C-alpha atoms as one frame of an Amber mdcrd trajectory, in Angstrom:
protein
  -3.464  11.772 -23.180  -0.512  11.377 -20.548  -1.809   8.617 -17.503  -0.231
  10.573 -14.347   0.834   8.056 -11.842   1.335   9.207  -7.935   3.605   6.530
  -5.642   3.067   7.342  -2.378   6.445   6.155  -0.222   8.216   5.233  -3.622
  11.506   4.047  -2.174  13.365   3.317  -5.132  10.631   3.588  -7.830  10.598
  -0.278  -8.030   6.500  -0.545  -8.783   7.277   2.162 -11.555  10.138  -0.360
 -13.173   7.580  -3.389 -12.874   4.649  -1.347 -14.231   6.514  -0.004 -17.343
   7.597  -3.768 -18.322   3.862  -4.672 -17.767   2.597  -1.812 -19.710   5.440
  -3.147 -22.363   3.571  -6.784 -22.191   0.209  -5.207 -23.057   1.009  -2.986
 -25.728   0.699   0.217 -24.121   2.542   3.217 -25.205   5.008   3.778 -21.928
   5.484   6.943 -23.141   2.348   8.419 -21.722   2.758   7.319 -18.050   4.147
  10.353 -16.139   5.463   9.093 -12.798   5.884  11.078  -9.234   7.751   9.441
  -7.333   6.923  10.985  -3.029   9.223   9.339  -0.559  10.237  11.243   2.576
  13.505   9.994   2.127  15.540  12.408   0.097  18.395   9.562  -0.523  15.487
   7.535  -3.371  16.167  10.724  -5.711  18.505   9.565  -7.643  17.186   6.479
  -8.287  13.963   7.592  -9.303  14.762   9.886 -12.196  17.303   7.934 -13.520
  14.318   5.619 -14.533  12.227   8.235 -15.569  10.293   9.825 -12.764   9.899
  13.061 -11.141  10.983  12.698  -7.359   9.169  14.676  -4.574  10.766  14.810
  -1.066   7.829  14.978   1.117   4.733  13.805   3.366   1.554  12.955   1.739
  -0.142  14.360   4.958   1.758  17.663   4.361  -1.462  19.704   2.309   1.785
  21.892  -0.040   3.272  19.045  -1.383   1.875  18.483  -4.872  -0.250  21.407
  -4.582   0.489  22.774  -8.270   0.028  19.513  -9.649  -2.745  18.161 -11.761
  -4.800  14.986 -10.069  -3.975  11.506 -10.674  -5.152   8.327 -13.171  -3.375
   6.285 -10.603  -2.230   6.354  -6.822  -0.006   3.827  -5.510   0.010   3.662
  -1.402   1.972  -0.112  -1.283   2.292  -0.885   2.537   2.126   2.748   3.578
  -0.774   3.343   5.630   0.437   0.985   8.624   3.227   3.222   9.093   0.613
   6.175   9.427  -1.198   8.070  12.740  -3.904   9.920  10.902  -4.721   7.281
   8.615  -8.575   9.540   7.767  -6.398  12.437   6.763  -4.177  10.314   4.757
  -7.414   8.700   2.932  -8.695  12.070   2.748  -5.892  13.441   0.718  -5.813
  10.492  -1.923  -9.587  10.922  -2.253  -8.603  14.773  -3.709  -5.796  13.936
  -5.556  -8.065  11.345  -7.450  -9.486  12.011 -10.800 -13.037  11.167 -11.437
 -11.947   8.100 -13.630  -8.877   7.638 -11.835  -8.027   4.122  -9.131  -5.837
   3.315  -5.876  -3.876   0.157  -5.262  -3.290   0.028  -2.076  -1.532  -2.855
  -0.111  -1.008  -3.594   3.374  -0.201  -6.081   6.112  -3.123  -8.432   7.373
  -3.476  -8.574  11.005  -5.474 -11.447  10.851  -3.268 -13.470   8.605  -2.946
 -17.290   9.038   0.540 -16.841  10.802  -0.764 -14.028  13.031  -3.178 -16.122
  13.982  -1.220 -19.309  14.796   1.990 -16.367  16.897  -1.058 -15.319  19.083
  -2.241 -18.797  19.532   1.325 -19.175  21.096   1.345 -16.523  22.860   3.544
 -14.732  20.402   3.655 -11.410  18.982   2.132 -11.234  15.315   4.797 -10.484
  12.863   3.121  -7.019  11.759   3.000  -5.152  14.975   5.743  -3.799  17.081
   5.903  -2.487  20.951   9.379  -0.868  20.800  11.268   1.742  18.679  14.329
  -0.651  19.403  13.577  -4.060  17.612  10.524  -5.044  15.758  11.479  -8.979
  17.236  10.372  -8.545  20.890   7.702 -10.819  21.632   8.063 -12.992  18.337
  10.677 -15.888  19.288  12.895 -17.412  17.012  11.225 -16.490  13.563  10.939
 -12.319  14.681  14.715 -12.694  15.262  15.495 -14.273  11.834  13.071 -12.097
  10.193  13.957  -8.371  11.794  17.011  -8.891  13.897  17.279  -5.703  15.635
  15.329  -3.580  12.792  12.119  -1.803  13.279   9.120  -1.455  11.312   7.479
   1.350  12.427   3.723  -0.244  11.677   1.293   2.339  13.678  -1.863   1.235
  12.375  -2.112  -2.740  11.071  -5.657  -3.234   9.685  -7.484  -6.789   9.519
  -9.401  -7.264   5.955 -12.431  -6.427   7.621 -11.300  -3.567   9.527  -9.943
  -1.787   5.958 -12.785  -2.609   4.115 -15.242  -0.742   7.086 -12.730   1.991
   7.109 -12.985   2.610   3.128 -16.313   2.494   3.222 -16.661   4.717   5.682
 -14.646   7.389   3.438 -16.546   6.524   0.569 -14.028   4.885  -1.369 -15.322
   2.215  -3.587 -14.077  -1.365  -3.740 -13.529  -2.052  -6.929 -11.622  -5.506
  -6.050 -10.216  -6.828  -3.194  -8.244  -9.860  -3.157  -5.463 -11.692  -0.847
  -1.576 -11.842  -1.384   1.831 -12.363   0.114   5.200 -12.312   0.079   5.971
 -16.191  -1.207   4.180 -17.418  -5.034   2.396 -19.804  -2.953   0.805 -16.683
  -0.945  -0.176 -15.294  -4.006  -1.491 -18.402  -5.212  -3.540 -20.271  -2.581
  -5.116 -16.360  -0.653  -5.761 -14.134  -4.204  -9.417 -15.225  -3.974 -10.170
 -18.112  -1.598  -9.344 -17.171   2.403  -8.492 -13.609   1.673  -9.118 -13.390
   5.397  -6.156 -15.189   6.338  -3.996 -13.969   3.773  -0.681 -12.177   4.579
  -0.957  -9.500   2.689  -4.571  -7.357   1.525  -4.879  -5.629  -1.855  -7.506
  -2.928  -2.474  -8.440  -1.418  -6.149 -10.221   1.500  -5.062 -11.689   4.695
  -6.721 -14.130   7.257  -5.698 -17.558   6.399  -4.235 -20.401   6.436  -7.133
 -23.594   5.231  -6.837 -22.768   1.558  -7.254 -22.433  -0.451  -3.977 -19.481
  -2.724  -3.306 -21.182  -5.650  -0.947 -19.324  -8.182  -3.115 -16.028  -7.445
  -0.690 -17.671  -8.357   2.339
């Protein structure tokens, strides 16, 4: 049976290129992962069927795109709901486009991470949050200056671990796991399960709300 993945703001299909050499690793016939690939950014087409994927040029919030199309064994949303307004409807849509068996990885910034924390102790802006459509570094000092120059981010919504896992809840998703990450192999390391609170980056497996309760992720 074909596995039909959905990548929701896919740049250039990068997850799909690490998740075929994992699938590679395990053993798993490759050939029955069918890939969409839905970036508003028309320029990522390219890129993503030349390794295989189907490309859609689109908004997830947008209720035509991938209207025709079947629902998903797995949806991808890696740091995409920050940049979001109507973060229910955008939970709302995954939660139809989900097969019964099917799972969500979904990844975002941590408000709450240990260098948030220690910027606002400062009186600095934490690294995840903006206030102008100009520069992402305003408020931040030296290390928003190194990190963004004059680049923005665009994060509209930037959830604490405690704030996602109410808001999940909330739209009955269930937690299936729920762990801590970041952007250095030490991140990974030291926040995957101890002080997931503090780590940079929060991970969600998620699928459809059954009848088992998730009180684990607290």
């Amino acid at each position: 049976m074909p596995f039909a993945i959905l990548d929701i703001g896919c740049g250039d299909g990068h997850f799909y290129r690490a998740l075929k050499l994992e699938v590679v690793k395990k053993h798993i016939d490759r050939e029955r992962l069918i890939y969409f690939g839905l970036d508003k950014d028309s320029s990522y087409r390219g890129k993503v069927e030349k390794i295989g994927g189907r490309f859609i040029c689109g908004d997830i919030l947008d209720s035509k795109i991938l209207a025709g199309e079947k629902k998903f064994d797995l949806i991808i949303a890696s740091d995409v709901i920050e940049h979001i307004d109507e973060t229910d409807t955008f939970i709302r849509r995954i939660k139809t486009m989900l097969k019964p068996s099917g799972f969500v990885y979904l990844t975002t910034p941590n408000l709450a991470a240990w260098h948030c924390r220690l910027m606002l102790l400062f009186g600095l802006q934490p690294l995840p949050t903006e206030v102008s459509n100009i520069s992402s570094a305003f408020g931040k000092g030296a290390i928003g200056r190194k990190i963004y120059g004059d680049n923005t981010i665009h994060h509209i919504r930037v959830f604490t671990r405690r704030a996602l896992i109410d808001f999940l809840r909330y739209h009955k998703m269930e937690i299936v796991k729920s762990y801590g990450s970041g952007y250095r192999k030490i991140d990974r390391i030291i926040f995957r399960k101890t002080l997931r609170g503090y780590a940079p980056v929060i991970i969600a497996i998620l699928k459809n709300k059954s009848d088992s309760i998730d009180k684990k992720h607290e």
